[in-house]
mmCIF file of N, CA and C in Angstrom:
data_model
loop_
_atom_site.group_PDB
_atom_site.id
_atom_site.type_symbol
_atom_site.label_atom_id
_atom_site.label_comp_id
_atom_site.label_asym_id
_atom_site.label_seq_id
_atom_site.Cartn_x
_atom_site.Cartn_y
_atom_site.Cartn_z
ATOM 1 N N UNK K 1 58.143 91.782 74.596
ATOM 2 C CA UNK K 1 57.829 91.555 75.987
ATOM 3 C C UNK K 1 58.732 90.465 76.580
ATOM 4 N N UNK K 2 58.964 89.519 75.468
ATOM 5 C CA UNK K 2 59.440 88.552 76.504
ATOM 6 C C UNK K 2 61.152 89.274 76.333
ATOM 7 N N UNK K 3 61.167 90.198 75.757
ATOM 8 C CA UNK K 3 63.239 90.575 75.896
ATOM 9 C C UNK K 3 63.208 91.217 76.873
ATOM 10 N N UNK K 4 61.803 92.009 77.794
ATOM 11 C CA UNK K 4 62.095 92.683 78.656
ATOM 12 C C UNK K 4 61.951 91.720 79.867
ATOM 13 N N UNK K 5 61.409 90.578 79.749
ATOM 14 C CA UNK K 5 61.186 89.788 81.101
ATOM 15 C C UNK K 5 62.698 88.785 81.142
ATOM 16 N N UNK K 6 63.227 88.579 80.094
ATOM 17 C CA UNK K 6 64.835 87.966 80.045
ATOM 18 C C UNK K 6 65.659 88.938 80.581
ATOM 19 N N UNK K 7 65.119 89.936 80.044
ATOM 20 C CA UNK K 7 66.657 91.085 80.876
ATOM 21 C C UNK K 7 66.687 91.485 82.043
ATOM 22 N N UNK K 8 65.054 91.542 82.733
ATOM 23 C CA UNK K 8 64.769 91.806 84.044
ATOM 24 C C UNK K 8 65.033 90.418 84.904
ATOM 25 N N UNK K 9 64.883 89.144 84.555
ATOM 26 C CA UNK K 9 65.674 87.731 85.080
ATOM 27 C C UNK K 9 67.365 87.864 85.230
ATOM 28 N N UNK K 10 67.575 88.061 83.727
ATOM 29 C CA UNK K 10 69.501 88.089 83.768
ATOM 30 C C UNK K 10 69.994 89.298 85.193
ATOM 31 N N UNK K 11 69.292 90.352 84.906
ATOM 32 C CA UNK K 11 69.458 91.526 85.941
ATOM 33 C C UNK K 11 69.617 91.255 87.598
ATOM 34 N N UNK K 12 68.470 90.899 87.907
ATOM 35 C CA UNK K 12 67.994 89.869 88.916
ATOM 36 C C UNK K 12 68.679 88.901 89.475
ATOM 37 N N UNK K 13 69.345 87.633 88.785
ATOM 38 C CA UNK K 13 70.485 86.851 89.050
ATOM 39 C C UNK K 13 71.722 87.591 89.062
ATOM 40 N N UNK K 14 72.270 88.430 88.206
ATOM 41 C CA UNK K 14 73.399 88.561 88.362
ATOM 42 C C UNK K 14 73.385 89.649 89.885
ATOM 43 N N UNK K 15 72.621 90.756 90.458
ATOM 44 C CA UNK K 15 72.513 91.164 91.350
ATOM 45 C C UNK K 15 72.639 90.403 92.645
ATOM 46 N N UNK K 16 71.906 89.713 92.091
ATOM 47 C CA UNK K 16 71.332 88.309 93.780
ATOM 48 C C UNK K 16 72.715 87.598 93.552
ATOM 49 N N UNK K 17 73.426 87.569 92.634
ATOM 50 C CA UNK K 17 74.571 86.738 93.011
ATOM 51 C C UNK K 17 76.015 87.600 93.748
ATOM 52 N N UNK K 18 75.926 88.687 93.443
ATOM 53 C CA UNK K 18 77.107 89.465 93.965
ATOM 54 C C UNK K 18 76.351 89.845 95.496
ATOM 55 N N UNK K 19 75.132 89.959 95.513
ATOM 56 C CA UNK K 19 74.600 90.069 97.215
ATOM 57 C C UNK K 19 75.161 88.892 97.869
ATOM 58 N N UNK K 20 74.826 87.810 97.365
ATOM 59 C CA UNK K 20 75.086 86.395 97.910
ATOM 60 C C UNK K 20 76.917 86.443 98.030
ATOM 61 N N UNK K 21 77.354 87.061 97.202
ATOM 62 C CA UNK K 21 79.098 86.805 97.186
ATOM 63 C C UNK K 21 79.512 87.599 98.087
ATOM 64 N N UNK K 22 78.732 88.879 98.680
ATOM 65 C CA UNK K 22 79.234 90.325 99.056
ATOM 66 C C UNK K 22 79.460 89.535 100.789
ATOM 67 N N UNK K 23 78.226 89.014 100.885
ATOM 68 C CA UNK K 23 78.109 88.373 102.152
ATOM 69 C C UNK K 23 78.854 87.170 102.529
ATOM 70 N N UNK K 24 79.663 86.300 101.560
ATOM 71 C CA UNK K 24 80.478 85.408 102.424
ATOM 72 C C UNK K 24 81.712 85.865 103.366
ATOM 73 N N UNK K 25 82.039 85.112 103.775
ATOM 74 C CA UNK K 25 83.237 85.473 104.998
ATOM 75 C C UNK K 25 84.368 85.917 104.120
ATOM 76 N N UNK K 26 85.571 86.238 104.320
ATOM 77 C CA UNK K 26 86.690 86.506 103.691
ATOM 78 C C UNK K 26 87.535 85.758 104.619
ATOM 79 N N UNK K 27 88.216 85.010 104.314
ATOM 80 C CA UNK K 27 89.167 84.191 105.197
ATOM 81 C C UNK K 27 90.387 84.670 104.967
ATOM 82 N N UNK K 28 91.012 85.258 106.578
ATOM 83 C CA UNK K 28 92.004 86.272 106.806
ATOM 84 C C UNK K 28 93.432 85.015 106.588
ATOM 85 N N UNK K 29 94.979 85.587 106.617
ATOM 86 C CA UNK K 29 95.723 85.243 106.344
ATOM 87 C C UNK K 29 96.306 85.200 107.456
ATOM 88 N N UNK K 30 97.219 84.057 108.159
ATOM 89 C CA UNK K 30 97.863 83.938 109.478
ATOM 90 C C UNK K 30 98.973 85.094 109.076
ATOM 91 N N UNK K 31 99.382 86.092 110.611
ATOM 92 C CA UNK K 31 100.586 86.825 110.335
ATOM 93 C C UNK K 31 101.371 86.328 110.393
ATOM 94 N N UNK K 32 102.475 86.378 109.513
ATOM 95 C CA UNK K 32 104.083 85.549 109.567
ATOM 96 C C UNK K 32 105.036 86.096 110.777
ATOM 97 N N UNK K 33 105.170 85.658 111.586
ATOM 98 C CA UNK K 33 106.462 85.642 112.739
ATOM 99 C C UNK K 33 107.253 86.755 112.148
ATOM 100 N N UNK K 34 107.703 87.663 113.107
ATOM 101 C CA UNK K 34 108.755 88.198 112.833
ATOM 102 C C UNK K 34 110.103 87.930 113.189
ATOM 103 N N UNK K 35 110.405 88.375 111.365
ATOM 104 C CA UNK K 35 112.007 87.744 111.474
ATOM 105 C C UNK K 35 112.884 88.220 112.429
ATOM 106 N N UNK K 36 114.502 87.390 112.468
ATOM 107 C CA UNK K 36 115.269 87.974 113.935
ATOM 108 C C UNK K 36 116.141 87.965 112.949
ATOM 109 N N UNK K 37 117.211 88.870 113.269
ATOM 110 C CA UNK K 37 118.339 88.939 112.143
ATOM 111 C C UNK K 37 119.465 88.820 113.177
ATOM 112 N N UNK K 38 119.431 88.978 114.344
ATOM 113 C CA UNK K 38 120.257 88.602 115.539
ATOM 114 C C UNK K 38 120.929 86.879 115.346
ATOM 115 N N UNK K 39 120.596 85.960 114.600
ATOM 116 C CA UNK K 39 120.652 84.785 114.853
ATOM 117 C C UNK K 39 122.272 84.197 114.221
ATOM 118 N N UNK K 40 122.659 84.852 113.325
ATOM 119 C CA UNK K 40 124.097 84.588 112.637
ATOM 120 C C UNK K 40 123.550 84.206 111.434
ATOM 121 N N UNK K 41 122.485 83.858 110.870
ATOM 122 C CA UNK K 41 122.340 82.731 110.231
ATOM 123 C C UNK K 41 122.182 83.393 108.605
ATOM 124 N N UNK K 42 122.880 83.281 107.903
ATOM 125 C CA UNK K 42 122.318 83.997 106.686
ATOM 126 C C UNK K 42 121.700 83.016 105.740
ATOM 127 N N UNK K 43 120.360 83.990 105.021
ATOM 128 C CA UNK K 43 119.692 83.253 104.531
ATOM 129 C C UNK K 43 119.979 82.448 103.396
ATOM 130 N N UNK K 44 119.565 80.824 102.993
ATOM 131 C CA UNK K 44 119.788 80.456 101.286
ATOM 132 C C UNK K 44 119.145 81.373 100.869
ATOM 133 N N UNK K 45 119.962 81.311 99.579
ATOM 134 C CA UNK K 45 119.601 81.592 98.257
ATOM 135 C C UNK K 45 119.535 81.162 97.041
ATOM 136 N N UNK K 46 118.660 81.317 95.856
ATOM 137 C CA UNK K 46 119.057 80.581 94.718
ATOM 138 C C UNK K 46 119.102 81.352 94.080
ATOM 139 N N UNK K 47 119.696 81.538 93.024
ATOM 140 C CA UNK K 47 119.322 81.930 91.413
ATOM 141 C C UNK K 47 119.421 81.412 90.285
ATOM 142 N N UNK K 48 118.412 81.712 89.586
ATOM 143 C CA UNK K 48 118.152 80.734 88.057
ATOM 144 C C UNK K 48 118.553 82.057 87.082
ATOM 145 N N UNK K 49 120.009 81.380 86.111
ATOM 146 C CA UNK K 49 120.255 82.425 85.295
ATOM 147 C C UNK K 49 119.913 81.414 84.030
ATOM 148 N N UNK K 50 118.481 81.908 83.173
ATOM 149 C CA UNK K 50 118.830 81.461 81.824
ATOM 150 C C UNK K 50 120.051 81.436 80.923
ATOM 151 N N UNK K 51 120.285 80.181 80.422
ATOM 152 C CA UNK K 51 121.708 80.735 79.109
ATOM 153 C C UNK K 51 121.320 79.948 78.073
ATOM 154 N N UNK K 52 121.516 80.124 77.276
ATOM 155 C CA UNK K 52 121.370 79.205 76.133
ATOM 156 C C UNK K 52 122.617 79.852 75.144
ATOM 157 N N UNK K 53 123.475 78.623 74.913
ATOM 158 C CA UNK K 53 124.783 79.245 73.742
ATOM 159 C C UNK K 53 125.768 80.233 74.562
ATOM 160 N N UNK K 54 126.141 80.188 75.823
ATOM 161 C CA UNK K 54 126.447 81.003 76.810
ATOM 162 C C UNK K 54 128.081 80.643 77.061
ATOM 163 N N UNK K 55 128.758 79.665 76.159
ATOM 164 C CA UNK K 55 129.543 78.934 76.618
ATOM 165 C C UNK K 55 130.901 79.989 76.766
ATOM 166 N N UNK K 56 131.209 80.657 76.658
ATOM 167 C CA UNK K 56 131.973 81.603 76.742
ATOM 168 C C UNK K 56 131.595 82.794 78.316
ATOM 169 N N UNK K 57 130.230 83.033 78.199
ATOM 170 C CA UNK K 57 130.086 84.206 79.291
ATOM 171 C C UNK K 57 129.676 83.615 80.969
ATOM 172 N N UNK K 58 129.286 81.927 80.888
ATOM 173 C CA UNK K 58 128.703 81.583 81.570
ATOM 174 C C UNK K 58 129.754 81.624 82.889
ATOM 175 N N UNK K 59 131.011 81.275 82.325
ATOM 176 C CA UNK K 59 132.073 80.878 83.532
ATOM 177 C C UNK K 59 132.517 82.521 84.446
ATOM 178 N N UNK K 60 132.487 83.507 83.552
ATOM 179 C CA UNK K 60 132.790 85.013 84.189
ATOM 180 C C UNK K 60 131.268 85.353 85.271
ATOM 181 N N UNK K 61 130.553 84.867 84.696
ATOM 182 C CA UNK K 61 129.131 85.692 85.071
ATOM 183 C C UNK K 61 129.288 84.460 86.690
ATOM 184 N N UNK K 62 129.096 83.289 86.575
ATOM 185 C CA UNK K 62 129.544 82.604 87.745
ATOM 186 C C UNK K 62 130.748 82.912 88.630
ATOM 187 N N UNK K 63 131.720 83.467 88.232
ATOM 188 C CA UNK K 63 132.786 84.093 89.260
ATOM 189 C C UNK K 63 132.061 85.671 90.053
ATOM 190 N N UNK K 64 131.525 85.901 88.931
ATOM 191 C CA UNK K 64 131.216 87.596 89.503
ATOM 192 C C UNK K 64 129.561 87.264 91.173
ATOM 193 N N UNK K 65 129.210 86.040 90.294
ATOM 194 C CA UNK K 65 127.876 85.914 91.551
ATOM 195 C C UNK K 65 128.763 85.378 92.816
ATOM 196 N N UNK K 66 129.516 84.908 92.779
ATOM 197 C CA UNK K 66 129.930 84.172 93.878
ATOM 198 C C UNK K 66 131.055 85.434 94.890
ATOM 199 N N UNK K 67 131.636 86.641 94.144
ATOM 200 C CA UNK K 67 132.179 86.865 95.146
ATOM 201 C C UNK K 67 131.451 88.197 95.132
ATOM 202 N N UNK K 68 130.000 88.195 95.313
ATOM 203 C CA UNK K 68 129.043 89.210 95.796
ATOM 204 C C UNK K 68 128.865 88.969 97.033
ATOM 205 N N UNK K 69 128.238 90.017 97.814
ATOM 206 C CA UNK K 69 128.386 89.565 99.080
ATOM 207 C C UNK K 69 126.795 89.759 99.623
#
């Protein structure tokens, strides 16, 4: 008796808690401006190239990023 009055409690809370969650607000996300590509301005950029022991490929692989366009 008492495993059926623990499971009908656990049951009970966990229900009443997703009612209680179902009902809070959802707080919306501001829309981001739309971009203008009219402006000249091109965007930064970064990139992170892992190397480790690279000492040979690092200097080619740096010529080839730079005259990408």
């Amino acid at each position: 008796m008492l495993l059926v009055f623990s499971l009908v409690v656990i049951l009970l809370a966990i229900v009443s808690g997703f009612l209680m969650l179902w009902r809070l607000p959802v707080p919306q996300a501001d829309p981001l401006p739309a971009a203008s590509t009219d402006t000249g301005v091109q965007p930064k950029l970064t990139i992170i190239i892992p190397a480790r022991n690279e000492q040979q490929r690092l200097p080619p692989l740096l010529e080839s990023l730079a005259k990408q366009d």
